[in-house]
Amino acid sequence: MSDLNAKLLRQECEQQGLEWRVEVADEIPSTNDALRQAAAAGAPHGQVLFAESQSAGRGRRDNRWISSRGRDLIVSFLLRPAASMSLWPRITTLAALGVCHAIEEELPLRPTIKWPNDVYVNGRKVCGLLAETVHSPAGQALILGIGLNVNSHEFPPTLAETATSLLQAMPAGVQVRELDRQALALQLLKALSVQLGRLENGFEEAVQEVRQRAWLTGKQIRATADGLEIFGRVLDLDHEGHLQLALPDGSVRILSSADNVRQVI
Ligand code: BTN
């Protein structure tokens, strides 16, 4: 397994006019935590921190995020979008789309988006997103964390049925022992730059693309919304990327966020 080459990523960003300033840490507790601290200390928009390994990687709902050292992509972006904060929730939707584009540019896979913030391949999770806002005297920032399983082949027993990696998801017949994390990292930097550019203009078109890859559409789901368990059939996403859920009583509920979203078989 070769390490990510920060120098090459920085060169490519410069050549391609991408706004990112890339660092690669070897081992770090959490890239999101590191950039939260940097944001509070006034670091500007565009800082990107990859890590080869995290000792205290965090997922949503205080879950741990476990990645295999040197095998996956662990990265956080420090964003200070110029757009109104009311639009910042769109960033997760755009980032999920960016992850799909990056994967598709590089590999013969067709990722889907499991609302609100997971990317799936072959019906299993390959990527989770964690967006966190930072309020400090240095201003508001958003830290976008991405954990993408690239070459891992072992998952904790609780995830064994639901998680996969890009390598494991490759079509049968494609002989490959290791996927190129450096190439994927560069695709991710490019795709995130393009998609985040749609925060104010072009968001509805982005949602249209997300709809075409929406893993939950048509499925019966359970989820936790506003602290309550909810059950229904997913109809679609609305123009804001919110989930339209048909409830058993025939009414339709729009969810702007939810936790623990799972398909009911
Ligand atoms: C989830 O699916 O629960 C979100 C997982 C987010 C994991 C990433 S890995 C990089 C960044 N640093 C963290 O501590 N978490 C995010």
mmCIF file of C-alpha atoms and ligand atoms in Angstrom:
data_model
loop_
_atom_site.group_PDB
_atom_site.id
_atom_site.type_symbol
_atom_site.label_atom_id
_atom_site.label_comp_id
_atom_site.label_asym_id
_atom_site.label_seq_id
_atom_site.Cartn_x
_atom_site.Cartn_y
_atom_site.Cartn_z
ATOM 1 C CA MET A 1 0.000 0.000 0.000
ATOM 2 C CA SER A 2 1.583 3.322 -0.973
ATOM 3 C CA ASP A 3 0.990 6.483 1.058
ATOM 4 C CA LEU A 4 -0.779 9.480 -0.386
ATOM 5 C CA ASN A 5 1.629 11.961 -1.937
ATOM 6 C CA ALA A 6 0.719 15.405 -0.597
ATOM 7 C CA LYS A 7 3.192 17.204 -2.829
ATOM 8 C CA LEU A 8 1.699 15.704 -5.988
ATOM 9 C CA LEU A 9 -1.842 16.484 -4.846
ATOM 10 C CA ARG A 10 -0.827 20.103 -4.196
ATOM 11 C CA GLN A 11 0.822 20.325 -7.635
ATOM 12 C CA GLU A 12 -2.273 18.929 -9.354
ATOM 13 C CA CYS A 13 -4.518 21.366 -7.475
ATOM 14 C CA GLU A 14 -2.327 24.247 -8.574
ATOM 15 C CA GLN A 15 -2.223 23.076 -12.201
ATOM 16 C CA GLN A 16 -5.974 22.582 -12.304
ATOM 17 C CA GLY A 17 -6.814 25.821 -10.528
ATOM 18 C CA LEU A 18 -8.442 24.104 -7.563
ATOM 19 C CA GLU A 19 -8.736 26.211 -4.436
ATOM 20 C CA TRP A 20 -7.651 23.453 -2.018
ATOM 21 C CA ARG A 21 -4.558 23.577 0.210
ATOM 22 C CA VAL A 22 -3.816 19.934 0.869
ATOM 23 C CA GLU A 23 -2.036 18.371 3.841
ATOM 24 C CA VAL A 24 -1.619 14.682 4.572
ATOM 25 C CA ALA A 25 -1.202 13.522 8.168
ATOM 26 C CA ASP A 26 0.154 10.107 8.971
ATOM 27 C CA GLU A 27 -1.847 9.368 12.093
ATOM 28 C CA ILE A 28 -4.225 11.785 13.763
ATOM 29 C CA PRO A 29 -7.148 11.392 16.186
ATOM 30 C CA SER A 30 -9.715 12.816 13.737
ATOM 31 C CA THR A 31 -9.339 14.993 10.642
ATOM 32 C CA ASN A 32 -12.686 16.640 11.437
ATOM 33 C CA ASP A 33 -11.500 17.530 14.943
ATOM 34 C CA ALA A 34 -8.202 18.892 13.627
ATOM 35 C CA LEU A 35 -9.981 21.157 11.142
ATOM 36 C CA ARG A 36 -12.554 22.225 13.740
ATOM 37 C CA GLN A 37 -9.666 23.502 15.846
ATOM 38 C CA ALA A 38 -8.059 25.131 12.809
ATOM 39 C CA ALA A 39 -11.349 26.848 11.927
ATOM 40 C CA ALA A 40 -11.777 28.138 15.479
ATOM 41 C CA ALA A 41 -8.253 29.537 15.277
ATOM 42 C CA GLY A 42 -9.193 31.416 12.087
ATOM 43 C CA ALA A 43 -7.859 29.151 9.316
ATOM 44 C CA PRO A 44 -9.256 30.197 5.938
ATOM 45 C CA HIS A 45 -11.515 28.381 3.490
ATOM 46 C CA GLY A 46 -9.959 25.610 1.438
ATOM 47 C CA GLN A 47 -7.815 23.698 3.902
ATOM 48 C CA VAL A 48 -7.972 19.963 3.190
ATOM 49 C CA LEU A 49 -6.592 17.358 5.545
ATOM 50 C CA PHE A 50 -6.145 13.719 4.537
ATOM 51 C CA ALA A 51 -4.940 11.131 7.034
ATOM 52 C CA GLU A 52 -3.466 7.695 6.534
ATOM 53 C CA SER A 53 -5.057 6.638 9.781
ATOM 54 C CA GLN A 54 -7.295 7.995 12.531
ATOM 55 C CA SER A 55 -7.218 6.858 16.146
ATOM 56 C CA ALA A 56 -10.531 8.511 17.062
ATOM 57 C CA GLY A 57 -12.410 8.830 13.773
ATOM 58 C CA ARG A 58 -15.996 9.924 14.312
ATOM 59 C CA GLY A 59 -19.150 9.086 12.451
ATOM 60 C CA ARG A 60 -22.638 10.462 12.907
ATOM 61 C CA ARG A 61 -24.479 10.053 16.212
ATOM 62 C CA ASP A 62 -21.155 9.700 18.045
ATOM 63 C CA ASN A 63 -20.403 6.421 16.287
ATOM 64 C CA ARG A 64 -16.788 5.554 15.719
ATOM 65 C CA TRP A 65 -15.502 5.580 12.150
ATOM 66 C CA ILE A 66 -13.006 2.829 11.609
ATOM 67 C CA SER A 67 -10.732 2.831 8.573
ATOM 68 C CA SER A 68 -7.877 0.583 7.626
ATOM 69 C CA ARG A 69 -4.495 2.279 7.831
ATOM 70 C CA GLY A 70 -3.292 3.321 4.376
ATOM 71 C CA ARG A 71 -6.128 1.545 2.616
ATOM 72 C CA ASP A 72 -9.008 4.016 2.656
ATOM 73 C CA LEU A 73 -9.537 7.721 2.075
ATOM 74 C CA ILE A 74 -10.004 9.755 5.232
ATOM 75 C CA VAL A 75 -10.329 13.457 4.538
ATOM 76 C CA SER A 76 -11.875 16.668 5.840
ATOM 77 C CA PHE A 77 -12.457 19.997 4.134
ATOM 78 C CA LEU A 78 -12.586 23.349 5.929
ATOM 79 C CA LEU A 79 -15.217 25.413 4.139
ATOM 80 C CA ARG A 80 -16.257 29.002 4.676
ATOM 81 C CA PRO A 81 -18.890 29.307 1.955
ATOM 82 C CA ALA A 82 -19.799 32.833 0.924
ATOM 83 C CA ALA A 83 -23.433 31.752 0.551
ATOM 84 C CA SER A 84 -25.940 32.318 3.350
ATOM 85 C CA MET A 85 -25.718 29.759 6.165
ATOM 86 C CA SER A 86 -29.309 28.792 5.411
ATOM 87 C CA LEU A 87 -27.928 27.086 2.278
ATOM 88 C CA TRP A 88 -25.158 25.169 4.041
ATOM 89 C CA PRO A 89 -27.272 22.049 4.629
ATOM 90 C CA ARG A 90 -27.108 21.593 0.852
ATOM 91 C CA ILE A 91 -23.394 20.862 1.162
ATOM 92 C CA THR A 92 -23.929 17.263 2.240
ATOM 93 C CA THR A 93 -26.071 16.597 -0.828
ATOM 94 C CA LEU A 94 -23.503 18.177 -3.124
ATOM 95 C CA ALA A 95 -20.638 16.336 -1.443
ATOM 96 C CA ALA A 96 -22.386 12.978 -1.825
ATOM 97 C CA LEU A 97 -22.824 13.721 -5.523
ATOM 98 C CA GLY A 98 -19.160 14.714 -5.758
ATOM 99 C CA VAL A 99 -18.091 11.418 -4.195
ATOM 100 C CA CYS A 100 -20.201 9.538 -6.776
ATOM 101 C CA HIS A 101 -18.628 11.493 -9.639
ATOM 102 C CA ALA A 102 -15.114 10.887 -8.314
ATOM 103 C CA ILE A 103 -15.733 7.139 -8.093
ATOM 104 C CA GLU A 104 -17.269 7.019 -11.568
ATOM 105 C CA GLU A 105 -14.406 8.954 -13.135
ATOM 106 C CA GLU A 106 -11.972 6.380 -11.860
ATOM 107 C CA LEU A 107 -13.771 3.051 -11.694
ATOM 108 C CA PRO A 108 -16.409 0.981 -13.510
ATOM 109 C CA LEU A 109 -18.885 1.337 -10.638
ATOM 110 C CA ARG A 110 -22.286 2.967 -10.343
ATOM 111 C CA PRO A 111 -22.574 4.495 -6.865
ATOM 112 C CA THR A 112 -25.908 5.523 -5.398
ATOM 113 C CA ILE A 113 -26.752 7.995 -2.644
ATOM 114 C CA LYS A 114 -28.513 6.803 0.459
ATOM 115 C CA TRP A 115 -30.123 9.938 1.812
ATOM 116 C CA PRO A 116 -29.023 11.901 3.687
ATOM 117 C CA ASN A 117 -25.281 11.309 3.694
ATOM 118 C CA ASP A 118 -24.065 7.887 2.659
ATOM 119 C CA VAL A 119 -22.787 6.594 -0.666
ATOM 120 C CA TYR A 120 -23.591 3.011 -1.542
ATOM 121 C CA VAL A 121 -22.243 0.611 -4.126
ATOM 122 C CA ASN A 122 -24.034 -2.663 -4.818
ATOM 123 C CA GLY A 123 -26.451 -1.905 -1.963
ATOM 124 C CA ARG A 124 -23.725 -1.504 0.666
ATOM 125 C CA LYS A 125 -22.143 1.550 2.251
ATOM 126 C CA VAL A 126 -18.752 2.632 0.895
ATOM 127 C CA CYS A 127 -18.712 6.182 2.145
ATOM 128 C CA GLY A 128 -20.072 8.295 4.989
ATOM 129 C CA LEU A 129 -20.162 12.073 5.247
ATOM 130 C CA LEU A 130 -20.020 14.119 8.425
ATOM 131 C CA ALA A 131 -20.724 17.862 8.104
ATOM 132 C CA GLU A 132 -20.232 19.951 11.228
ATOM 133 C CA THR A 133 -20.559 23.698 11.670
ATOM 134 C CA VAL A 134 -18.086 25.625 13.789
ATOM 135 C CA HIS A 135 -19.136 28.881 15.422
ATOM 136 C CA SER A 136 -16.257 30.869 16.836
ATOM 137 C CA PRO A 137 -15.062 34.472 17.120
ATOM 138 C CA ALA A 138 -13.102 33.695 13.936
ATOM 139 C CA GLY A 139 -16.437 33.299 12.103
ATOM 140 C CA GLN A 140 -18.577 30.416 10.944
ATOM 141 C CA ALA A 141 -17.148 27.454 9.120
ATOM 142 C CA LEU A 142 -18.289 24.067 7.982
ATOM 143 C CA ILE A 143 -16.094 21.007 8.330
ATOM 144 C CA LEU A 144 -16.960 18.333 5.818
ATOM 145 C CA GLY A 145 -15.541 14.925 6.670
ATOM 146 C CA ILE A 146 -15.498 12.062 4.196
ATOM 147 C CA GLY A 147 -14.633 8.462 4.947
ATOM 148 C CA LEU A 148 -14.388 6.368 1.770
ATOM 149 C CA ASN A 149 -13.613 2.653 1.992
ATOM 150 C CA VAL A 150 -11.230 2.062 -0.890
ATOM 151 C CA ASN A 151 -9.080 -1.018 -0.382
ATOM 152 C CA SER A 152 -10.264 -2.317 2.983
ATOM 153 C CA HIS A 153 -11.398 -5.898 3.115
ATOM 154 C CA GLU A 154 -12.331 -6.342 6.765
ATOM 155 C CA PHE A 155 -15.069 -4.614 8.673
ATOM 156 C CA PRO A 156 -16.178 -4.807 12.307
ATOM 157 C CA PRO A 157 -18.731 -7.611 12.826
ATOM 158 C CA THR A 158 -21.577 -5.096 13.281
ATOM 159 C CA LEU A 159 -20.903 -3.686 9.799
ATOM 160 C CA ALA A 160 -20.025 -6.912 8.026
ATOM 161 C CA GLU A 161 -23.458 -7.163 6.376
ATOM 162 C CA THR A 162 -23.823 -3.508 5.389
ATOM 163 C CA ALA A 163 -20.384 -2.129 4.521
ATOM 164 C CA THR A 164 -18.131 -2.678 1.549
ATOM 165 C CA SER A 165 -15.127 -1.087 -0.121
ATOM 166 C CA LEU A 166 -14.660 0.022 -3.706
ATOM 167 C CA LEU A 167 -12.202 -2.839 -4.208
ATOM 168 C CA GLN A 168 -14.685 -5.410 -2.944
ATOM 169 C CA ALA A 169 -17.425 -3.906 -5.095
ATOM 170 C CA MET A 170 -15.469 -4.120 -8.362
ATOM 171 C CA PRO A 171 -17.230 -6.134 -11.040
ATOM 172 C CA ALA A 172 -16.359 -9.803 -11.233
ATOM 173 C CA GLY A 173 -13.834 -10.285 -13.989
ATOM 174 C CA VAL A 174 -11.900 -7.092 -13.249
ATOM 175 C CA GLN A 175 -8.583 -8.334 -11.922
ATOM 176 C CA VAL A 176 -7.191 -5.760 -9.529
ATOM 177 C CA ARG A 177 -5.414 -6.192 -6.203
ATOM 178 C CA GLU A 178 -5.327 -2.588 -5.095
ATOM 179 C CA LEU A 179 -7.091 0.581 -6.195
ATOM 180 C CA ASP A 180 -5.136 3.787 -6.704
ATOM 181 C CA ARG A 181 -5.975 6.018 -3.708
ATOM 182 C CA GLN A 182 -3.913 8.903 -5.062
ATOM 183 C CA ALA A 183 -5.947 9.003 -8.281
ATOM 184 C CA LEU A 184 -9.196 8.771 -6.329
ATOM 185 C CA ALA A 185 -8.089 11.527 -3.963
ATOM 186 C CA LEU A 186 -7.430 13.816 -6.901
ATOM 187 C CA GLN A 187 -10.812 12.989 -8.460
ATOM 188 C CA LEU A 188 -12.419 13.773 -5.113
ATOM 189 C CA LEU A 189 -10.717 17.163 -4.899
ATOM 190 C CA LYS A 190 -11.875 18.006 -8.433
ATOM 191 C CA ALA A 191 -15.416 16.719 -7.991
ATOM 192 C CA LEU A 192 -15.913 18.465 -4.649
ATOM 193 C CA SER A 193 -14.744 21.735 -6.154
ATOM 194 C CA VAL A 194 -17.232 21.404 -9.023
ATOM 195 C CA GLN A 195 -20.176 20.315 -6.886
ATOM 196 C CA LEU A 196 -19.670 22.866 -4.100
ATOM 197 C CA GLY A 197 -19.786 25.498 -6.836
ATOM 198 C CA ARG A 198 -23.488 24.613 -7.199
ATOM 199 C CA LEU A 199 -24.408 25.727 -3.691
ATOM 200 C CA GLU A 200 -26.259 28.831 -4.868
ATOM 201 C CA ASN A 201 -26.636 28.362 -8.613
ATOM 202 C CA GLY A 202 -27.251 24.958 -10.072
ATOM 203 C CA PHE A 203 -28.436 23.241 -6.918
ATOM 204 C CA GLU A 204 -31.748 22.110 -8.412
ATOM 205 C CA GLU A 205 -29.914 20.480 -11.314
ATOM 206 C CA ALA A 206 -27.638 18.793 -8.785
ATOM 207 C CA VAL A 207 -30.688 17.440 -6.940
ATOM 208 C CA GLN A 208 -31.981 16.132 -10.266
ATOM 209 C CA GLU A 209 -28.751 14.123 -10.589
ATOM 210 C CA VAL A 210 -29.031 12.947 -6.993
ATOM 211 C CA ARG A 211 -32.598 11.764 -7.680
ATOM 212 C CA GLN A 212 -31.335 9.531 -10.457
ATOM 213 C CA ARG A 213 -29.045 7.836 -7.948
ATOM 214 C CA ALA A 214 -31.321 7.881 -4.928
ATOM 215 C CA TRP A 215 -30.995 4.486 -3.295
ATOM 216 C CA LEU A 216 -34.038 4.864 -1.048
ATOM 217 C CA THR A 217 -36.649 5.853 -3.615
ATOM 218 C CA GLY A 218 -39.560 3.422 -3.613
ATOM 219 C CA LYS A 219 -38.337 1.650 -0.472
ATOM 220 C CA GLN A 220 -40.079 1.259 2.877
ATOM 221 C CA ILE A 221 -37.929 2.795 5.564
ATOM 222 C CA ARG A 222 -37.719 3.412 9.269
ATOM 223 C CA ALA A 223 -35.865 6.443 10.590
ATOM 224 C CA THR A 224 -35.571 8.728 13.577
ATOM 225 C CA ALA A 225 -36.741 12.260 12.899
ATOM 226 C CA ASP A 226 -36.990 14.919 15.612
ATOM 227 C CA GLY A 227 -36.378 12.186 18.175
ATOM 228 C CA LEU A 228 -39.313 10.057 17.027
ATOM 229 C CA GLU A 229 -39.394 6.803 15.093
ATOM 230 C CA ILE A 230 -41.013 7.224 11.712
ATOM 231 C CA PHE A 231 -42.064 4.682 9.097
ATOM 232 C CA GLY A 232 -43.099 5.125 5.481
ATOM 233 C CA ARG A 233 -42.392 4.673 1.790
ATOM 234 C CA VAL A 234 -39.927 6.998 0.101
ATOM 235 C CA LEU A 235 -41.567 8.849 -2.789
ATOM 236 C CA ASP A 236 -38.783 11.122 -4.015
ATOM 237 C CA LEU A 237 -36.525 14.009 -3.100
ATOM 238 C CA ASP A 238 -37.910 17.524 -3.321
ATOM 239 C CA HIS A 239 -36.143 20.458 -5.000
ATOM 240 C CA GLU A 240 -34.143 21.085 -1.792
ATOM 241 C CA GLY A 241 -32.974 17.471 -1.581
ATOM 242 C CA HIS A 242 -35.339 16.719 1.302
ATOM 243 C CA LEU A 243 -36.967 13.309 1.546
ATOM 244 C CA GLN A 244 -40.648 12.922 0.679
ATOM 245 C CA LEU A 245 -42.094 10.117 2.740
ATOM 246 C CA ALA A 246 -45.587 8.617 2.313
ATOM 247 C CA LEU A 247 -46.836 7.751 5.802
ATOM 248 C CA PRO A 248 -49.177 4.815 6.511
ATOM 249 C CA ASP A 249 -52.086 7.263 7.090
ATOM 250 C CA GLY A 250 -51.755 8.501 3.494
ATOM 251 C CA SER A 251 -50.157 11.843 4.355
ATOM 252 C CA VAL A 252 -46.795 12.938 3.023
ATOM 253 C CA ARG A 253 -44.030 14.116 5.339
ATOM 254 C CA ILE A 254 -40.979 16.047 4.186
ATOM 255 C CA LEU A 255 -37.818 15.241 6.102
ATOM 256 C CA SER A 256 -34.945 17.717 5.968
ATOM 257 C CA SER A 257 -32.808 15.393 8.074
ATOM 258 C CA ALA A 258 -33.100 12.098 9.899
ATOM 259 C CA ASP A 259 -30.955 9.586 11.691
ATOM 260 C CA ASN A 260 -30.707 5.856 11.631
ATOM 261 C CA VAL A 261 -32.429 5.579 8.266
ATOM 262 C CA ARG A 262 -32.855 1.924 7.340
ATOM 263 C CA GLN A 263 -34.751 -0.079 4.798
ATOM 264 C CA VAL A 264 -37.545 -2.259 6.095
ATOM 265 C CA ILE A 265 -37.741 -5.522 4.229
HETATM 266 C C1 BTN B 1 -20.892 8.407 9.005
HETATM 267 O O1 BTN B 1 -21.225 7.703 8.077
HETATM 268 O O2 BTN B 1 -21.294 8.204 10.173
HETATM 269 C C2 BTN B 1 -19.950 9.568 8.746
HETATM 270 C C3 BTN B 1 -18.515 9.111 8.745
HETATM 271 C C4 BTN B 1 -17.517 10.229 8.531
HETATM 272 C C5 BTN B 1 -16.103 9.750 8.703
HETATM 273 C C6 BTN B 1 -15.114 10.782 8.307
HETATM 274 S S1 BTN B 1 -13.484 10.117 8.129
HETATM 275 C C7 BTN B 1 -12.842 11.731 7.961
HETATM 276 C C8 BTN B 1 -13.574 12.596 8.974
HETATM 277 N N1 BTN B 1 -12.946 12.546 10.267
HETATM 278 C C9 BTN B 1 -13.735 11.992 11.196
HETATM 279 O O3 BTN B 1 -13.436 11.823 12.403
HETATM 280 N N2 BTN B 1 -14.900 11.628 10.640
HETATM 281 C C10 BTN B 1 -14.955 11.982 9.227
#
